[in-house]
Tab-separated table of C-alpha atoms and ligand atoms in Angstrom:
chain	number	residue	atom	x	y	z
X	15	MET	CA	55.274	163.568	156.602
X	16	SER	CA	57.527	166.342	155.426
X	17	CYS	CA	61.020	167.214	156.600
X	18	ILE	CA	60.215	170.900	156.346
X	19	GLU	CA	60.032	172.521	159.755
X	20	HIS	CA	59.590	176.199	160.386
X	21	LYS	CA	61.380	176.650	163.650
X	22	THR	CA	64.150	179.055	164.425
X	23	THR	CA	67.306	178.283	166.349
X	24	PRO	CA	66.454	178.434	170.058
X	25	SER	CA	68.297	180.685	172.464
X	26	ALA	CA	68.674	180.142	176.193
X	27	PRO	CA	66.134	181.977	178.304
X	28	GLY	CA	67.688	185.357	178.995
X	29	ALA	CA	70.558	184.752	176.573
X	30	GLU	CA	72.338	187.945	175.620
X	31	VAL	CA	71.912	189.065	172.039
X	32	SER	CA	75.661	189.605	171.802
X	33	ARG	CA	76.470	185.975	172.770
X	34	ASP	CA	78.901	184.561	170.232
X	35	HIS	CA	79.829	181.228	171.783
X	36	ASN	CA	78.501	178.627	174.216
X	37	PRO	CA	80.756	178.753	177.309
X	38	PHE	CA	81.453	175.651	179.463
X	39	ASP	CA	79.872	177.042	182.643
X	40	GLU	CA	76.509	177.615	180.975
X	41	MET	CA	76.252	174.277	179.167
X	42	GLU	CA	75.441	172.101	182.172
X	43	PRO	CA	73.032	169.206	181.373
X	44	ARG	CA	70.115	168.646	183.738
X	45	MET	CA	70.152	165.459	185.792
X	46	PRO	CA	68.100	162.449	184.633
X	47	LEU	CA	65.015	161.720	186.777
X	48	LYS	CA	64.281	158.296	188.240
X	49	THR	CA	62.593	155.912	185.782
X	50	PRO	CA	59.442	154.158	187.087
X	51	VAL	CA	60.132	150.443	187.594
X	52	ASP	CA	57.454	149.340	185.117
X	53	ARG	CA	59.206	151.258	182.310
X	54	LYS	CA	62.817	150.320	183.060
X	55	ASN	CA	64.738	148.421	180.406
X	56	GLY	CA	61.771	148.440	178.015
X	57	LYS	CA	59.650	146.419	180.468
X	58	HIS	CA	56.489	148.227	179.447
X	59	VAL	CA	57.064	147.303	175.745
X	60	LYS	CA	58.202	143.759	176.466
X	61	ALA	CA	55.033	143.080	178.482
X	62	ASN	CA	53.212	142.875	175.122
X	63	ASP	CA	53.281	140.208	172.475
X	64	ILE	CA	52.339	142.122	169.353
X	65	PRO	CA	54.248	140.959	166.260
X	66	PRO	CA	55.780	143.704	164.087
X	67	GLN	CA	54.237	144.166	160.660
X	68	GLY	CA	56.242	145.809	157.888
X	69	VAL	CA	57.265	149.427	158.306
X	70	TYR	CA	56.789	150.944	161.774
X	71	LEU	CA	56.275	154.701	161.791
X	72	PRO	CA	57.250	156.418	165.058
X	73	ASN	CA	54.362	157.480	167.284
X	74	ASN	CA	52.267	154.459	166.399
X	75	ASN	CA	52.894	153.241	169.957
X	76	ILE	CA	52.086	149.672	169.061
X	77	LEU	CA	54.638	148.396	171.587
X	78	ALA	CA	56.103	145.726	169.306
X	79	PRO	CA	58.594	143.909	171.557
X	80	HIS	CA	59.890	141.654	168.778
X	81	MET	CA	60.875	144.530	166.521
X	82	LYS	CA	64.613	144.303	166.961
X	83	SER	CA	67.895	144.025	165.109
X	84	PRO	CA	69.185	142.298	163.105
X	85	GLU	CA	65.750	141.629	161.526
X	86	TYR	CA	64.714	145.248	161.968
X	87	VAL	CA	66.697	148.490	161.745
X	88	GLN	CA	65.631	152.098	162.061
X	89	LEU	CA	66.497	154.546	159.324
X	90	SER	CA	66.533	158.326	159.127
X	91	THR	CA	63.492	160.129	157.755
X	92	ALA	CA	65.671	161.364	154.859
X	93	ALA	CA	66.745	157.793	154.023
X	94	ALA	CA	63.145	156.544	154.277
X	95	ILE	CA	61.961	159.248	151.852
X	96	THR	CA	64.839	158.491	149.449
X	97	LEU	CA	64.107	154.771	149.620
X	98	GLY	CA	60.432	155.424	148.858
X	99	ILE	CA	59.280	153.951	152.174
X	100	MET	CA	57.827	157.272	153.360
X	101	GLY	CA	56.332	160.208	151.538
X	102	GLY	CA	57.668	163.714	152.110
X	103	ARG	CA	59.926	166.438	150.790
X	104	MET	CA	63.172	167.870	152.060
X	105	TYR	CA	63.889	171.566	151.768
X	106	GLY	CA	66.541	172.156	149.100
X	107	CYS	CA	67.346	168.474	148.418
X	108	GLU	CA	65.802	165.723	146.352
X	109	CYS	CA	67.322	162.904	148.374
X	110	THR	CA	70.026	161.978	150.843
X	111	ARG	CA	73.201	160.270	149.648
X	112	CYS	CA	73.677	158.179	152.784
X	113	LEU	CA	71.515	155.321	153.950
X	114	ASN	CA	71.821	155.797	157.716
X	115	LEU	CA	70.752	152.712	159.652
X	116	LEU	CA	70.390	152.424	163.402
X	117	LEU	CA	70.237	149.185	165.369
X	118	THR	CA	67.014	148.898	167.321
X	119	TYR	CA	65.793	147.025	170.433
X	120	PRO	CA	62.724	147.408	172.655
X	121	GLU	CA	64.951	148.324	175.602
X	122	GLY	CA	66.896	150.809	173.436
X	123	CYS	CA	70.313	152.296	174.021
X	124	ARG	CA	71.610	151.648	177.541
X	125	ALA	CA	73.705	154.818	177.649
X	126	ASN	CA	72.466	158.196	178.787
X	127	CYS	CA	74.272	160.812	176.713
X	128	ALA	CA	72.982	164.250	177.653
X	129	TYR	CA	72.480	165.646	174.147
X	130	CYS	CA	70.945	162.526	172.609
X	131	GLY	CA	67.300	161.801	171.870
X	132	LEU	CA	67.913	158.060	172.191
X	133	ALA	CA	69.257	158.232	175.737
X	134	ARG	CA	68.150	155.736	178.381
X	135	HIS	CA	66.416	158.245	180.696
X	136	ARG	CA	63.783	158.774	178.009
X	137	GLU	CA	62.321	155.328	178.687
X	138	ALA	CA	60.388	157.071	181.476
X	139	ASP	CA	58.103	158.708	178.932
X	140	ARG	CA	58.789	157.516	175.383
X	141	ASP	CA	59.268	154.056	173.866
X	142	TYR	CA	62.557	153.558	172.059
X	143	ALA	CA	61.053	153.129	168.582
X	144	ASP	CA	59.203	156.451	168.971
X	145	ARG	CA	62.119	158.661	170.000
X	146	ASN	CA	63.377	161.564	167.918
X	147	PHE	CA	67.095	161.494	167.116
X	148	ILE	CA	69.065	164.356	165.539
X	149	ARG	CA	65.770	166.195	165.143
X	150	VAL	CA	63.904	163.648	163.052
X	151	ASP	CA	61.879	160.456	163.366
X	152	TRP	CA	63.473	157.097	162.589
X	153	PRO	CA	60.965	154.585	161.163
X	154	ALA	CA	61.731	150.904	161.789
X	155	VAL	CA	61.909	148.707	158.678
X	156	PRO	CA	62.761	145.034	158.052
X	157	MET	CA	66.415	144.888	156.946
X	158	ALA	CA	65.505	142.405	154.213
X	159	ASP	CA	63.117	144.956	152.634
X	160	ILE	CA	65.826	147.626	152.544
X	161	ILE	CA	68.315	145.248	150.942
X	162	ASP	CA	65.734	144.097	148.367
X	163	ILE	CA	65.147	147.694	147.237
X	164	VAL	CA	68.825	148.707	147.045
X	165	ALA	CA	70.073	145.411	145.563
X	166	GLY	CA	67.794	145.966	142.561
X	167	ASP	CA	70.287	148.428	141.013
X	168	PRO	CA	73.131	149.388	143.371
X	169	ALA	CA	75.162	151.122	140.652
X	170	ASN	CA	72.364	153.621	140.017
X	171	SER	CA	71.228	153.954	143.611
X	172	PRO	CA	70.853	157.515	144.949
X	173	PHE	CA	72.881	156.289	147.914
X	174	HIS	CA	76.632	156.814	147.777
X	175	ARG	CA	77.207	155.121	151.115
X	176	MET	CA	75.485	153.045	153.803
X	177	CYS	CA	76.234	153.545	157.497
X	178	ILE	CA	75.418	151.271	160.437
X	179	SER	CA	75.074	153.180	163.713
X	180	MET	CA	75.668	150.998	166.723
X	181	ILE	CA	74.113	151.867	170.053
X	182	THR	CA	75.053	150.770	173.560
X	183	HIS	CA	73.440	147.365	173.893
X	184	PRO	CA	74.746	143.864	174.666
X	185	ARG	CA	73.751	142.633	171.173
X	186	SER	CA	75.182	145.584	169.294
X	187	GLU	CA	78.383	143.988	167.967
X	188	GLN	CA	76.874	140.685	166.888
X	189	ASP	CA	73.946	142.382	165.164
X	190	THR	CA	76.231	144.860	163.418
X	191	PHE	CA	78.162	141.931	161.960
X	192	THR	CA	74.928	140.276	160.819
X	193	VAL	CA	73.503	143.438	159.204
X	194	LEU	CA	76.840	144.113	157.495
X	195	GLU	CA	77.113	140.549	156.234
X	196	GLN	CA	73.535	140.558	154.913
X	197	TRP	CA	74.314	143.755	153.033
X	198	THR	CA	77.653	142.719	151.511
X	199	ASP	CA	76.211	139.306	150.526
X	200	ARG	CA	73.821	141.067	148.140
X	201	ILE	CA	75.380	144.488	147.444
X	202	ASP	CA	78.908	145.062	146.193
X	203	PRO	CA	80.650	147.284	148.765
X	204	ASP	CA	82.535	148.926	145.890
X	205	ALA	CA	79.192	150.086	144.467
X	206	ILE	CA	77.931	151.362	147.818
X	207	PRO	CA	80.652	151.446	150.487
X	208	VAL	CA	79.758	150.891	154.137
X	209	SER	CA	80.743	152.942	157.185
X	210	ILE	CA	80.449	151.856	160.796
X	211	LEU	CA	79.534	154.427	163.425
X	212	SER	CA	80.809	152.497	166.392
X	213	ASN	CA	80.055	152.176	170.060
X	214	PRO	CA	83.545	151.682	171.551
X	215	THR	CA	82.322	151.036	175.111
X	216	THR	CA	81.516	147.405	174.402
X	217	MET	CA	84.043	146.773	171.590
X	218	THR	CA	87.360	144.979	171.322
X	219	ARG	CA	90.098	145.085	168.692
X	220	GLU	CA	88.742	141.796	167.317
X	221	ASP	CA	85.338	143.423	166.793
X	222	VAL	CA	86.910	146.281	164.829
X	223	GLN	CA	88.843	143.763	162.737
X	224	ARG	CA	85.675	141.757	162.070
X	225	THR	CA	83.875	144.801	160.613
X	226	ARG	CA	86.842	145.280	158.275
X	227	ASP	CA	86.876	141.596	157.301
X	228	LEU	CA	83.148	141.724	156.543
X	229	GLY	CA	83.655	144.573	154.082
X	230	ALA	CA	83.318	147.867	155.976
X	231	ASP	CA	85.173	150.731	154.278
X	232	ILE	CA	85.380	153.397	156.998
X	233	PHE	CA	85.224	153.097	160.790
X	234	THR	CA	84.164	156.118	162.828
X	235	ILE	CA	84.015	156.808	166.525
X	236	ALA	CA	81.228	158.975	167.915
X	237	LEU	CA	83.496	160.855	170.287
X	238	ASP	CA	80.992	163.755	170.219
X	239	ALA	CA	82.529	165.703	173.125
X	240	ALA	CA	85.729	167.579	172.315
X	241	THR	CA	87.492	167.338	175.693
X	242	PRO	CA	87.738	164.674	178.438
X	243	GLU	CA	85.883	166.973	180.902
X	244	LEU	CA	82.997	167.534	178.509
X	245	PHE	CA	82.923	163.853	177.630
X	246	ASP	CA	82.596	162.903	181.284
X	247	ARG	CA	79.945	165.546	181.912
X	248	THR	CA	77.770	164.672	178.904
X	249	ARG	CA	78.427	160.939	178.314
X	250	GLY	CA	80.030	159.536	181.429
X	251	LYS	CA	79.667	159.776	185.181
X	252	GLY	CA	78.033	163.213	184.954
X	253	VAL	CA	74.809	161.707	183.579
X	254	GLN	CA	75.001	158.117	184.873
X	255	SER	CA	76.252	156.914	181.505
X	256	PRO	CA	78.898	154.200	180.980
X	257	HIS	CA	81.235	155.796	178.451
X	258	LYS	CA	84.906	156.599	179.034
X	259	TRP	CA	87.128	158.920	176.986
X	260	SER	CA	90.081	156.516	177.316
X	261	LYS	CA	88.082	153.577	175.867
X	262	TYR	CA	86.932	155.680	172.908
X	263	TRP	CA	90.528	156.584	172.155
X	264	GLU	CA	91.658	152.984	172.543
X	265	ILE	CA	89.192	151.923	169.832
X	266	MET	CA	90.079	154.957	167.697
X	267	LEU	CA	93.711	153.839	167.635
X	268	GLU	CA	92.709	150.246	166.855
X	269	ALA	CA	90.630	151.558	163.939
X	270	ARG	CA	93.564	153.593	162.691
X	271	ASP	CA	95.737	150.513	162.797
X	272	ILE	CA	93.194	148.208	161.113
X	273	PHE	CA	91.480	150.525	158.600
X	274	GLY	CA	94.476	152.766	157.808
X	275	PRO	CA	94.837	156.431	156.779
X	276	GLN	CA	91.717	158.329	155.643
X	277	LYS	CA	89.579	155.350	156.617
X	278	PHE	CA	88.817	156.274	160.208
X	279	GLY	CA	87.523	159.350	161.951
X	280	ALA	CA	85.543	160.840	164.795
X	281	HIS	CA	82.240	162.630	165.182
X	282	ILE	CA	82.474	165.857	167.150
X	283	ILE	CA	79.634	168.105	168.323
X	284	VAL	CA	80.597	171.786	168.387
X	285	GLY	CA	79.208	174.178	170.992
X	286	MET	CA	78.682	171.991	174.074
X	287	GLY	CA	81.066	174.110	176.145
X	288	GLU	CA	84.492	173.587	174.569
X	289	THR	CA	86.510	176.490	173.181
X	290	GLU	CA	87.174	176.872	169.478
X	291	TYR	CA	90.836	176.231	170.186
X	292	GLU	CA	90.044	172.975	172.008
X	293	VAL	CA	87.868	171.539	169.254
X	294	LEU	CA	90.326	172.528	166.518
X	295	ASN	CA	93.166	171.026	168.493
X	296	LEU	CA	91.244	167.749	168.367
X	297	VAL	CA	90.689	168.177	164.614
X	298	GLN	CA	94.436	168.657	164.182
X	299	GLU	CA	95.207	165.603	166.319
X	300	LEU	CA	92.932	163.476	164.130
X	301	VAL	CA	94.533	164.779	160.946
X	302	ASP	CA	98.000	164.098	162.376
X	303	LEU	CA	96.907	160.514	163.066
X	304	GLY	CA	95.699	160.188	159.454
X	305	GLY	CA	91.951	160.492	160.123
X	306	HIS	CA	89.134	162.972	159.651
X	307	SER	CA	86.641	164.796	161.813
X	308	HIS	CA	82.930	164.823	161.084
X	309	MET	CA	81.234	167.751	162.736
X	310	PHE	CA	77.782	168.492	164.057
X	311	CYS	CA	76.525	171.790	165.386
X	312	PHE	CA	74.995	171.356	168.855
X	313	PHE	CA	71.199	171.575	168.696
X	314	PRO	CA	69.090	171.089	171.840
X	315	GLU	CA	67.260	167.877	170.993
X	316	GLN	CA	63.740	167.830	172.373
X	317	GLY	CA	63.485	165.432	175.343
X	318	SER	CA	67.260	165.270	175.896
X	319	LEU	CA	69.069	166.366	179.069
X	320	MET	CA	70.364	169.426	177.212
X	321	ASP	CA	67.089	170.539	175.652
X	322	HIS	CA	67.031	173.683	177.808
X	323	LEU	CA	70.354	174.949	176.460
X	324	PRO	CA	71.067	177.192	173.482
X	325	ALA	CA	72.082	175.910	170.062
X	326	THR	CA	75.576	176.897	169.013
X	327	PRO	CA	75.658	180.531	167.917
X	328	ARG	CA	76.159	180.660	164.170
X	329	ASP	CA	79.318	182.771	164.333
X	330	GLN	CA	81.090	180.224	166.578
X	331	TRP	CA	79.903	177.381	164.370
X	332	ARG	CA	80.971	179.042	161.101
X	333	ARG	CA	84.434	179.891	162.424
X	334	VAL	CA	84.968	176.283	163.507
X	335	GLN	CA	83.519	174.876	160.263
X	336	LEU	CA	85.854	177.044	158.195
X	337	ALA	CA	88.960	176.325	160.277
X	338	ARG	CA	88.195	172.600	160.382
X	339	TYR	CA	87.931	172.514	156.584
X	340	LEU	CA	91.293	174.297	156.229
X	341	ILE	CA	92.973	171.793	158.566
X	342	ASP	CA	91.263	168.735	157.061
X	343	TYR	CA	91.557	169.565	153.359
X	344	ARG	CA	93.918	172.533	152.807
X	345	ASP	CA	96.934	171.446	154.869
X	346	VAL	CA	96.678	174.455	157.161
X	347	ARG	CA	97.871	173.711	160.705
X	348	ILE	CA	96.358	174.966	163.927
X	349	ASP	CA	99.690	176.563	164.857
X	350	GLN	CA	99.336	178.886	161.827
X	351	MET	CA	96.017	180.145	163.245
X	352	ARG	CA	95.577	182.686	166.031
X	353	PHE	CA	93.047	182.660	168.869
X	354	ASP	CA	91.882	185.264	171.408
X	355	GLN	CA	91.914	184.793	175.176
X	356	GLN	CA	88.604	182.954	175.090
X	357	GLY	CA	89.964	180.545	172.517
X	358	ARG	CA	88.083	182.111	169.584
X	359	ILE	CA	89.681	182.152	166.143
X	360	VAL	CA	90.894	185.573	165.093
X	361	ASP	CA	93.165	184.555	162.211
X	362	TYR	CA	92.812	181.472	159.992
X	363	GLY	CA	96.473	181.402	159.009
X	364	VAL	CA	95.955	181.735	155.243
X	365	ALA	CA	96.103	184.616	152.792
X	366	ASP	CA	92.896	186.650	152.390
X	367	ALA	CA	92.480	185.542	148.775
X	368	GLU	CA	92.657	181.844	149.666
X	369	LEU	CA	90.217	182.341	152.528
X	370	ALA	CA	87.832	184.130	150.160
X	371	ASP	CA	88.049	181.241	147.686
X	372	VAL	CA	87.292	178.663	150.358
X	373	ILE	CA	84.320	180.650	151.670
X	374	ASP	CA	82.858	181.290	148.233
X	375	ASP	CA	83.317	177.659	147.234
X	376	GLY	CA	80.915	176.762	150.066
X	377	ILE	CA	82.051	173.153	150.631
X	378	ALA	CA	83.410	174.054	154.082
X	379	PHE	CA	79.855	174.795	155.225
X	380	ARG	CA	78.239	171.617	153.920
X	381	THR	CA	77.533	168.643	156.168
X	382	SER	CA	80.776	166.845	156.962
X	383	GLY	CA	81.121	163.075	157.087
X	384	CYS	CA	82.328	160.058	155.135
X	385	PRO	CA	82.853	160.825	151.436
X	386	GLY	CA	80.459	159.911	148.648
X	387	LYS	CA	81.072	159.599	144.901
X	388	PHE	CA	81.416	163.305	144.018
X	389	GLN	CA	84.752	164.192	145.623
X	390	ASP	CA	86.697	163.512	148.837
X	391	ASP	CA	85.626	166.650	150.649
X	392	ILE	CA	81.904	166.256	149.864
X	393	SER	CA	80.205	163.990	152.345
X	394	ALA	CA	77.750	161.301	151.300
X	395	CYS	CA	76.287	161.670	154.748
X	396	ASP	CA	74.407	164.940	154.261
X	397	ARG	CA	71.999	164.472	157.242
X	398	PRO	CA	69.431	167.046	156.052
X	399	TYR	CA	68.512	169.307	158.981
X	400	GLY	CA	69.992	167.002	161.575
X	401	ASP	CA	71.622	169.921	163.396
X	402	SER	CA	69.413	172.897	162.579
X	403	PRO	CA	66.066	173.928	161.162
X	404	PRO	CA	65.971	174.804	157.424
X	405	SER	CA	65.265	178.424	158.411
X	406	ASP	CA	68.715	178.790	160.012
X	407	ILE	CA	70.898	176.115	158.422
X	408	ALA	CA	74.031	175.022	160.285
X	409	SER	CA	75.289	172.231	157.988
X	410	TYR	CA	74.148	172.679	154.381
X	411	PRO	CA	72.881	169.403	152.885
X	412	PHE	CA	73.146	171.005	149.427
X	413	PRO	CA	75.735	173.312	147.776
X	414	PRO	CA	75.196	176.740	149.375
X	415	LYS	CA	73.816	179.236	146.877
X	416	LYS	CA	74.930	182.861	146.475
X	417	LYS	CA	72.412	184.084	149.038
X	418	ASP	CA	73.592	181.405	151.470
X	419	ILE	CA	77.226	182.455	151.030
X	420	LYS	CA	76.238	186.059	151.709
X	421	ARG	CA	74.583	184.955	154.927
X	422	ILE	CA	77.588	182.798	155.894
X	423	ARG	CA	79.897	185.777	155.325
X	424	ARG	CA	77.743	187.894	157.624
X	425	GLN	CA	77.855	185.163	160.270
X	426	LEU	CA	81.639	184.994	159.919
X	427	ASP	CA	81.855	188.772	159.986
X	428	ILE	CA	83.740	188.628	156.684
X	429	PRO	CA	81.046	190.369	154.661
X	430	VAL	CA	82.969	191.709	151.684
X	431	THR	CA	84.537	189.585	148.956
X	432	LEU	CA	88.242	189.881	149.593
X	433	LYS	CA	89.386	189.150	146.031
N	502	SF4	S1	75.526	155.854	173.027
N	502	SF4	FE1	74.884	156.934	171.156
N	502	SF4	S2	72.732	156.382	170.874
N	502	SF4	FE2	73.258	155.872	172.998
N	502	SF4	S3	72.687	157.673	174.225
N	502	SF4	FE3	74.860	157.905	173.680
N	502	SF4	S4	74.866	159.120	171.740
N	502	SF4	FE4	72.771	158.298	172.048
């Protein structure tokens, strides 16, 4: 399969052309429907006894109940293409620099986050191994096969980083430790460092410490929602999901303590109903704690509880991307910036010439995440087209070209070079 899709960014039915941000009142998730008893908790898959065989490509629907971590993991389409496990091409990139792995179980993630393709409510109509997540398929592959390929020549691997994404499942911690240990037993973590994308709901301080002891380099928390209200609405009580803002912050502070400065951070999705001021306030808080923010542009994932809602308008997204970069990497503080009454940025708090340099440099508009081997502000985790179609790129998985910068400037309404 190919990663190239020719879709445009969806708008809400009846959305006004002049819309320039996603307001809280309009970003209400729909409620999950009742799951039929015979499909609850992966029952329908577990009723079979078909052994897994090699690589499992989503949509095969072979109902392999034994395909689970730590023996099996799922990996992003981009990682599978880079590893040579799948054929395909990615628009504008030869490969991805991050080997994103996802723990997998027949009963899947037990949480119900409204924006997520892996959420529990989907068991009503789609088996876990066949669900789309951040817009792409995730084939399931034996972990030993992945390690065999990468361990052949880690120093010259296209991957600059490996990341284990935990999900909400009773086996998640133990299997994360096992996958991490299997990796570091064969692959020097200095050659390819490892990040953990954690699931704080079921974690303790000891669990965080164990990931560090087993060789993890960076620990991140998928906070995703920028405010406690949004968190509760999209990941907590609002959608019958178990997560709590306070628990996520508890684990964030443990990670800060154990991993230290620049070695922890949080994922944030922009455009789920927060204001620009609110999300940048969170970015500043993370920087003040010594961490980083890794941002995603909200995209209505097909099959999720927010698939009827509009993607983040590009002007809102670009303003936040630019301001976040200034706070994270240029020592600009949120109190130097100015916002309008709706919390939108109207002044970035830097001289026009510096702003022009940052825009033209383009790094601010690339995918953000844990660093690779190029430089600190260039993410290994480039997630090609995880938050937009290639026809309307939100996070650039490659250095934006001149024509891209022109487009970005139009989206920012800063069309003329200021220098
Ligand atoms: S915990 Fe993670 S994987 Fe599970 S539904 Fe929420 S966002 Fe998706």
